[in-house]
Amino acid sequence: MLELIRSGGWIMWPLLLCSVVAVAIIAERFWSLRPSRVVPPHLVARIWHWQGQGKLDNRRLAELREGSPLGRVLAAGLVNLHHDREVMKESIEEAGRQVVLELERFLNTLGTIASITPLLGLLGTVIGMIKVFATITSAGLGDPSELAGGISEALITTATGLAIAIPSLMFYRYFRGRVDELVLRMEEEALKLVEVIHGEREPEEGATA
């Protein structure tokens, strides 16, 4: 591995840094964007259960905020429980915008890595070819081993850049899709809460105390 890095030249170091950052972001996003963590099941029914038993106090609201992103969104609406429907919806939308930003955390960085690593690989290719032509200019074509270093550097950096960019782009698209799905589910749950609170919908079954 070290020999491969040395063969690729100095451009391999920023490529390796990009690969480490990409792996860290992918692992972190897999953990943070679990549906069970972001949108816990039966949360609206549980809130209705607390409301019916008169247990929806500040302590419960604090638990909601700390428990999940969906809970934070719903707690923002429950603070305005005794106001009309529009006030609750506006509070939920404001909290929702903050939650969406958190769900998208690091995704721009991952997308940037997917974009720049092929360019870094191309830069390494250009540097390697410059070395090849410089060798030809100074020593001619007599010694193939003199040319091999520059050609090797060009090929290694290109391959490394693509090897980092392809999975980074795949996971970037995947996480974007998951965020969109989770945001849609949170919107549905928030609308359900507003309708249940204002008597426009029956709460779902499966609530737990």
PDB file of C-alpha atoms in Angstrom:
ATOM      1  CA  MET A   1       0.000   0.000   0.000  1.00  0.00           C
ATOM      2  CA  LEU A   2       2.787   2.417   0.898  1.00  0.00           C
ATOM      3  CA  GLU A   3       4.546   1.542  -2.321  1.00  0.00           C
ATOM      4  CA  LEU A   4       1.356   2.335  -4.226  1.00  0.00           C
ATOM      5  CA  ILE A   5       1.106   5.704  -2.473  1.00  0.00           C
ATOM      6  CA  ARG A   6       4.729   6.507  -3.260  1.00  0.00           C
ATOM      7  CA  SER A   7       4.205   5.515  -6.889  1.00  0.00           C
ATOM      8  CA  GLY A   8       1.235   7.861  -7.174  1.00  0.00           C
ATOM      9  CA  GLY A   9       3.155  10.905  -5.982  1.00  0.00           C
ATOM     10  CA  TRP A  10       2.104  13.668  -3.621  1.00  0.00           C
ATOM     11  CA  ILE A  11      -1.403  13.896  -5.102  1.00  0.00           C
ATOM     12  CA  MET A  12      -2.198  10.575  -3.373  1.00  0.00           C
ATOM     13  CA  TRP A  13      -2.204  12.254   0.043  1.00  0.00           C
ATOM     14  CA  PRO A  14      -5.185  14.563  -0.580  1.00  0.00           C
ATOM     15  CA  LEU A  15      -6.930  11.623  -2.268  1.00  0.00           C
ATOM     16  CA  LEU A  16      -6.382   9.462   0.815  1.00  0.00           C
ATOM     17  CA  LEU A  17      -7.630  12.282   3.047  1.00  0.00           C
ATOM     18  CA  CYS A  18     -10.785  12.514   0.924  1.00  0.00           C
ATOM     19  CA  SER A  19     -11.301   8.766   1.216  1.00  0.00           C
ATOM     20  CA  VAL A  20     -11.024   8.846   5.023  1.00  0.00           C
ATOM     21  CA  VAL A  21     -13.479  11.750   5.294  1.00  0.00           C
ATOM     22  CA  ALA A  22     -15.909  10.034   2.908  1.00  0.00           C
ATOM     23  CA  VAL A  23     -15.866   6.786   4.899  1.00  0.00           C
ATOM     24  CA  ALA A  24     -16.423   8.696   8.158  1.00  0.00           C
ATOM     25  CA  ILE A  25     -19.382  10.619   6.712  1.00  0.00           C
ATOM     26  CA  ILE A  26     -20.969   7.483   5.257  1.00  0.00           C
ATOM     27  CA  ALA A  27     -20.714   5.629   8.578  1.00  0.00           C
ATOM     28  CA  GLU A  28     -22.061   8.603  10.551  1.00  0.00           C
ATOM     29  CA  ARG A  29     -24.989   9.157   8.181  1.00  0.00           C
ATOM     30  CA  PHE A  30     -25.951   5.486   8.247  1.00  0.00           C
ATOM     31  CA  TRP A  31     -26.179   5.744  12.023  1.00  0.00           C
ATOM     32  CA  SER A  32     -27.927   9.132  12.164  1.00  0.00           C
ATOM     33  CA  LEU A  33     -30.469   8.542   9.377  1.00  0.00           C
ATOM     34  CA  ARG A  34     -31.940   5.325  10.732  1.00  0.00           C
ATOM     35  CA  PRO A  35     -35.727   5.560  10.265  1.00  0.00           C
ATOM     36  CA  SER A  36     -36.359   4.232  13.789  1.00  0.00           C
ATOM     37  CA  ARG A  37     -34.238   7.057  15.194  1.00  0.00           C
ATOM     38  CA  VAL A  38     -35.612   9.885  13.046  1.00  0.00           C
ATOM     39  CA  VAL A  39     -39.296   8.864  12.879  1.00  0.00           C
ATOM     40  CA  PRO A  40     -40.138   6.612  15.858  1.00  0.00           C
ATOM     41  CA  PRO A  41     -43.302   4.563  15.271  1.00  0.00           C
ATOM     42  CA  HIS A  42     -46.597   5.463  16.966  1.00  0.00           C
ATOM     43  CA  LEU A  43     -45.247   8.730  18.326  1.00  0.00           C
ATOM     44  CA  VAL A  44     -48.427  10.676  17.555  1.00  0.00           C
ATOM     45  CA  ALA A  45     -50.536   7.996  19.269  1.00  0.00           C
ATOM     46  CA  ARG A  46     -48.270   8.178  22.300  1.00  0.00           C
ATOM     47  CA  ILE A  47     -48.662  11.957  22.439  1.00  0.00           C
ATOM     48  CA  TRP A  48     -52.438  11.602  22.244  1.00  0.00           C
ATOM     49  CA  HIS A  49     -52.281   9.052  25.065  1.00  0.00           C
ATOM     50  CA  TRP A  50     -50.348  11.538  27.226  1.00  0.00           C
ATOM     51  CA  GLN A  51     -52.783  14.296  26.315  1.00  0.00           C
ATOM     52  CA  GLY A  52     -55.766  12.166  27.277  1.00  0.00           C
ATOM     53  CA  GLN A  53     -54.238  11.337  30.651  1.00  0.00           C
ATOM     54  CA  GLY A  54     -53.159  14.901  31.321  1.00  0.00           C
ATOM     55  CA  LYS A  55     -49.479  13.922  31.246  1.00  0.00           C
ATOM     56  CA  LEU A  56     -48.427  16.209  28.392  1.00  0.00           C
ATOM     57  CA  ASP A  57     -46.380  18.544  30.569  1.00  0.00           C
ATOM     58  CA  ASN A  58     -43.042  20.309  30.129  1.00  0.00           C
ATOM     59  CA  ARG A  59     -41.136  17.174  31.097  1.00  0.00           C
ATOM     60  CA  ARG A  60     -42.830  15.179  28.343  1.00  0.00           C
ATOM     61  CA  LEU A  61     -42.146  17.953  25.837  1.00  0.00           C
ATOM     62  CA  ALA A  62     -38.481  17.943  26.820  1.00  0.00           C
ATOM     63  CA  GLU A  63     -38.399  14.154  26.292  1.00  0.00           C
ATOM     64  CA  LEU A  64     -39.907  14.625  22.850  1.00  0.00           C
ATOM     65  CA  ARG A  65     -37.352  17.250  21.847  1.00  0.00           C
ATOM     66  CA  GLU A  66     -34.435  15.110  22.975  1.00  0.00           C
ATOM     67  CA  GLY A  67     -35.786  11.783  21.756  1.00  0.00           C
ATOM     68  CA  SER A  68     -35.825  12.193  17.974  1.00  0.00           C
ATOM     69  CA  PRO A  69     -35.929  14.732  15.139  1.00  0.00           C
ATOM     70  CA  LEU A  70     -39.636  14.021  14.677  1.00  0.00           C
ATOM     71  CA  GLY A  71     -40.200  14.581  18.375  1.00  0.00           C
ATOM     72  CA  ARG A  72     -38.526  17.978  18.116  1.00  0.00           C
ATOM     73  CA  VAL A  73     -40.841  18.950  15.271  1.00  0.00           C
ATOM     74  CA  LEU A  74     -43.961  17.758  17.074  1.00  0.00           C
ATOM     75  CA  ALA A  75     -42.915  19.419  20.345  1.00  0.00           C
ATOM     76  CA  ALA A  76     -42.699  22.757  18.530  1.00  0.00           C
ATOM     77  CA  GLY A  77     -46.339  22.380  17.550  1.00  0.00           C
ATOM     78  CA  LEU A  78     -47.422  21.160  20.994  1.00  0.00           C
ATOM     79  CA  VAL A  79     -46.009  24.305  22.621  1.00  0.00           C
ATOM     80  CA  ASN A  80     -48.838  26.099  20.761  1.00  0.00           C
ATOM     81  CA  LEU A  81     -51.368  23.396  21.606  1.00  0.00           C
ATOM     82  CA  HIS A  82     -54.044  25.888  22.665  1.00  0.00           C
ATOM     83  CA  HIS A  83     -53.686  28.079  19.595  1.00  0.00           C
ATOM     84  CA  ASP A  84     -55.444  27.531  16.314  1.00  0.00           C
ATOM     85  CA  ARG A  85     -54.380  25.127  13.569  1.00  0.00           C
ATOM     86  CA  GLU A  86     -52.383  27.667  11.538  1.00  0.00           C
ATOM     87  CA  VAL A  87     -50.213  28.710  14.480  1.00  0.00           C
ATOM     88  CA  MET A  88     -49.393  25.061  15.207  1.00  0.00           C
ATOM     89  CA  LYS A  89     -48.521  24.433  11.553  1.00  0.00           C
ATOM     90  CA  GLU A  90     -46.242  27.471  11.378  1.00  0.00           C
ATOM     91  CA  SER A  91     -44.384  26.367  14.511  1.00  0.00           C
ATOM     92  CA  ILE A  92     -43.974  22.865  13.093  1.00  0.00           C
ATOM     93  CA  GLU A  93     -42.703  24.210   9.770  1.00  0.00           C
ATOM     94  CA  GLU A  94     -40.110  26.426  11.482  1.00  0.00           C
ATOM     95  CA  ALA A  95     -38.806  23.508  13.553  1.00  0.00           C
ATOM     96  CA  GLY A  96     -38.941  21.257  10.485  1.00  0.00           C
ATOM     97  CA  ARG A  97     -36.602  23.504   8.526  1.00  0.00           C
ATOM     98  CA  GLN A  98     -33.997  23.234  11.291  1.00  0.00           C
ATOM     99  CA  VAL A  99     -34.389  19.458  11.465  1.00  0.00           C
ATOM    100  CA  VAL A 100     -33.974  19.089   7.693  1.00  0.00           C
ATOM    101  CA  LEU A 101     -30.680  20.981   7.891  1.00  0.00           C
ATOM    102  CA  GLU A 102     -29.492  18.518  10.515  1.00  0.00           C
ATOM    103  CA  LEU A 103     -30.575  15.527   8.431  1.00  0.00           C
ATOM    104  CA  GLU A 104     -28.584  16.905   5.496  1.00  0.00           C
ATOM    105  CA  ARG A 105     -25.476  17.511   7.612  1.00  0.00           C
ATOM    106  CA  PHE A 106     -22.220  16.509   5.864  1.00  0.00           C
ATOM    107  CA  LEU A 107     -24.000  15.538   2.636  1.00  0.00           C
ATOM    108  CA  ASN A 108     -22.648  18.570   0.791  1.00  0.00           C
ATOM    109  CA  THR A 109     -19.162  17.553   1.904  1.00  0.00           C
ATOM    110  CA  LEU A 110     -19.724  14.026   0.600  1.00  0.00           C
ATOM    111  CA  GLY A 111     -20.994  15.425  -2.707  1.00  0.00           C
ATOM    112  CA  THR A 112     -17.961  17.693  -2.928  1.00  0.00           C
ATOM    113  CA  ILE A 113     -15.634  14.725  -2.410  1.00  0.00           C
ATOM    114  CA  ALA A 114     -17.458  12.848  -5.178  1.00  0.00           C
ATOM    115  CA  SER A 115     -16.869  15.834  -7.474  1.00  0.00           C
ATOM    116  CA  ILE A 116     -13.268  16.755  -6.700  1.00  0.00           C
ATOM    117  CA  THR A 117     -11.604  13.345  -6.413  1.00  0.00           C
ATOM    118  CA  PRO A 118     -11.806  12.637 -10.176  1.00  0.00           C
ATOM    119  CA  LEU A 119     -10.321  16.081 -10.756  1.00  0.00           C
ATOM    120  CA  LEU A 120      -7.512  15.354  -8.309  1.00  0.00           C
ATOM    121  CA  GLY A 121      -6.917  12.087 -10.146  1.00  0.00           C
ATOM    122  CA  LEU A 122      -6.846  13.967 -13.426  1.00  0.00           C
ATOM    123  CA  LEU A 123      -4.365  16.424 -11.933  1.00  0.00           C
ATOM    124  CA  GLY A 124      -2.162  13.499 -10.977  1.00  0.00           C
ATOM    125  CA  THR A 125      -2.459  12.195 -14.529  1.00  0.00           C
ATOM    126  CA  VAL A 126      -1.353  15.522 -15.964  1.00  0.00           C
ATOM    127  CA  ILE A 127       1.571  15.736 -13.528  1.00  0.00           C
ATOM    128  CA  GLY A 128       2.626  12.199 -14.436  1.00  0.00           C
ATOM    129  CA  MET A 129       2.501  12.909 -18.151  1.00  0.00           C
ATOM    130  CA  ILE A 130       4.501  16.105 -17.667  1.00  0.00           C
ATOM    131  CA  LYS A 131       7.185  14.001 -15.991  1.00  0.00           C
ATOM    132  CA  VAL A 132       7.113  11.554 -18.913  1.00  0.00           C
ATOM    133  CA  PHE A 133       7.613  14.292 -21.487  1.00  0.00           C
ATOM    134  CA  ALA A 134      10.285  15.946 -19.372  1.00  0.00           C
ATOM    135  CA  THR A 135      12.154  12.626 -19.263  1.00  0.00           C
ATOM    136  CA  ILE A 136      11.801  12.187 -23.024  1.00  0.00           C
ATOM    137  CA  THR A 137      13.107  15.698 -23.581  1.00  0.00           C
ATOM    138  CA  SER A 138      16.151  15.214 -21.385  1.00  0.00           C
ATOM    139  CA  ALA A 139      17.011  11.536 -21.925  1.00  0.00           C
ATOM    140  CA  GLY A 140      15.190  10.485 -25.076  1.00  0.00           C
ATOM    141  CA  LEU A 141      13.396   7.148 -25.457  1.00  0.00           C
ATOM    142  CA  GLY A 142      16.395   4.956 -24.718  1.00  0.00           C
ATOM    143  CA  ASP A 143      15.493   3.831 -21.156  1.00  0.00           C
ATOM    144  CA  PRO A 144      11.865   2.650 -20.678  1.00  0.00           C
ATOM    145  CA  SER A 145      12.303   2.528 -16.894  1.00  0.00           C
ATOM    146  CA  GLU A 146      12.714   6.298 -16.874  1.00  0.00           C
ATOM    147  CA  LEU A 147       9.285   6.665 -18.459  1.00  0.00           C
ATOM    148  CA  ALA A 148       7.552   4.047 -16.322  1.00  0.00           C
ATOM    149  CA  GLY A 149       7.495   6.216 -13.196  1.00  0.00           C
ATOM    150  CA  GLY A 150       5.549   9.047 -14.787  1.00  0.00           C
ATOM    151  CA  ILE A 151       3.129   6.703 -16.556  1.00  0.00           C
ATOM    152  CA  SER A 152       2.574   4.725 -13.342  1.00  0.00           C
ATOM    153  CA  GLU A 153       1.879   7.928 -11.409  1.00  0.00           C
ATOM    154  CA  ALA A 154      -0.648   9.020 -14.021  1.00  0.00           C
ATOM    155  CA  LEU A 155      -2.540   5.704 -13.971  1.00  0.00           C
ATOM    156  CA  ILE A 156      -2.517   5.241 -10.187  1.00  0.00           C
ATOM    157  CA  THR A 157      -3.902   8.684  -9.370  1.00  0.00           C
ATOM    158  CA  THR A 158      -6.625   8.400 -11.991  1.00  0.00           C
ATOM    159  CA  ALA A 159      -7.719   4.994 -10.700  1.00  0.00           C
ATOM    160  CA  THR A 160      -7.612   6.152  -7.076  1.00  0.00           C
ATOM    161  CA  GLY A 161      -9.671   9.264  -7.806  1.00  0.00           C
ATOM    162  CA  LEU A 162     -12.355   7.215  -9.571  1.00  0.00           C
ATOM    163  CA  ALA A 163     -12.325   4.532  -6.868  1.00  0.00           C
ATOM    164  CA  ILE A 164     -13.138   7.209  -4.263  1.00  0.00           C
ATOM    165  CA  ALA A 165     -15.573   9.226  -6.379  1.00  0.00           C
ATOM    166  CA  ILE A 166     -17.837   6.388  -7.533  1.00  0.00           C
ATOM    167  CA  PRO A 167     -18.910   5.060  -4.094  1.00  0.00           C
ATOM    168  CA  SER A 168     -19.022   8.596  -2.690  1.00  0.00           C
ATOM    169  CA  LEU A 169     -21.468   9.648  -5.396  1.00  0.00           C
ATOM    170  CA  MET A 170     -23.546   6.485  -4.889  1.00  0.00           C
ATOM    171  CA  PHE A 171     -23.884   7.068  -1.149  1.00  0.00           C
ATOM    172  CA  TYR A 172     -24.508  10.792  -1.648  1.00  0.00           C
ATOM    173  CA  ARG A 173     -27.489   9.971  -3.891  1.00  0.00           C
ATOM    174  CA  TYR A 174     -28.644   7.273  -1.508  1.00  0.00           C
ATOM    175  CA  PHE A 175     -28.601   9.535   1.536  1.00  0.00           C
ATOM    176  CA  ARG A 176     -30.319  12.326  -0.384  1.00  0.00           C
ATOM    177  CA  GLY A 177     -33.128   9.920  -1.188  1.00  0.00           C
ATOM    178  CA  ARG A 178     -33.337   8.750   2.408  1.00  0.00           C
ATOM    179  CA  VAL A 179     -33.527  12.339   3.695  1.00  0.00           C
ATOM    180  CA  ASP A 180     -36.345  13.102   1.256  1.00  0.00           C
ATOM    181  CA  GLU A 181     -38.205   9.986   2.415  1.00  0.00           C
ATOM    182  CA  LEU A 182     -37.760  10.832   6.096  1.00  0.00           C
ATOM    183  CA  VAL A 183     -38.850  14.441   5.568  1.00  0.00           C
ATOM    184  CA  LEU A 184     -42.017  13.218   3.830  1.00  0.00           C
ATOM    185  CA  ARG A 185     -42.773  10.870   6.716  1.00  0.00           C
ATOM    186  CA  MET A 186     -42.218  13.657   9.246  1.00  0.00           C
ATOM    187  CA  GLU A 187     -44.591  15.910   7.320  1.00  0.00           C
ATOM    188  CA  GLU A 188     -47.232  13.176   7.364  1.00  0.00           C
ATOM    189  CA  GLU A 189     -46.810  12.622  11.106  1.00  0.00           C
ATOM    190  CA  ALA A 190     -46.929  16.357  11.841  1.00  0.00           C
ATOM    191  CA  LEU A 191     -50.129  16.760   9.807  1.00  0.00           C
ATOM    192  CA  LYS A 192     -51.578  13.773  11.622  1.00  0.00           C
ATOM    193  CA  LEU A 193     -50.799  15.399  14.977  1.00  0.00           C
ATOM    194  CA  VAL A 194     -52.466  18.671  14.029  1.00  0.00           C
ATOM    195  CA  GLU A 195     -55.573  16.853  12.785  1.00  0.00           C
ATOM    196  CA  VAL A 196     -55.771  14.647  15.887  1.00  0.00           C
ATOM    197  CA  ILE A 197     -55.353  17.595  18.269  1.00  0.00           C
ATOM    198  CA  HIS A 198     -58.077  19.565  16.509  1.00  0.00           C
ATOM    199  CA  GLY A 199     -60.473  16.622  16.372  1.00  0.00           C
ATOM    200  CA  GLU A 200     -60.274  16.126  12.608  1.00  0.00           C
ATOM    201  CA  ARG A 201     -58.812  12.623  12.829  1.00  0.00           C
ATOM    202  CA  GLU A 202     -58.827   9.644  15.176  1.00  0.00           C
ATOM    203  CA  PRO A 203     -55.473   8.689  16.734  1.00  0.00           C
ATOM    204  CA  GLU A 204     -53.863   5.477  15.515  1.00  0.00           C
ATOM    205  CA  GLU A 205     -53.784   2.320  17.571  1.00  0.00           C
ATOM    206  CA  GLY A 206     -50.651   1.088  19.256  1.00  0.00           C
ATOM    207  CA  ALA A 207     -49.975   3.898  21.726  1.00  0.00           C
ATOM    208  CA  THR A 208     -47.911   3.084  24.746  1.00  0.00           C
ATOM    209  CA  ALA A 209     -47.776   4.943  28.018  1.00  0.00           C
TER     210      ALA A 209
END
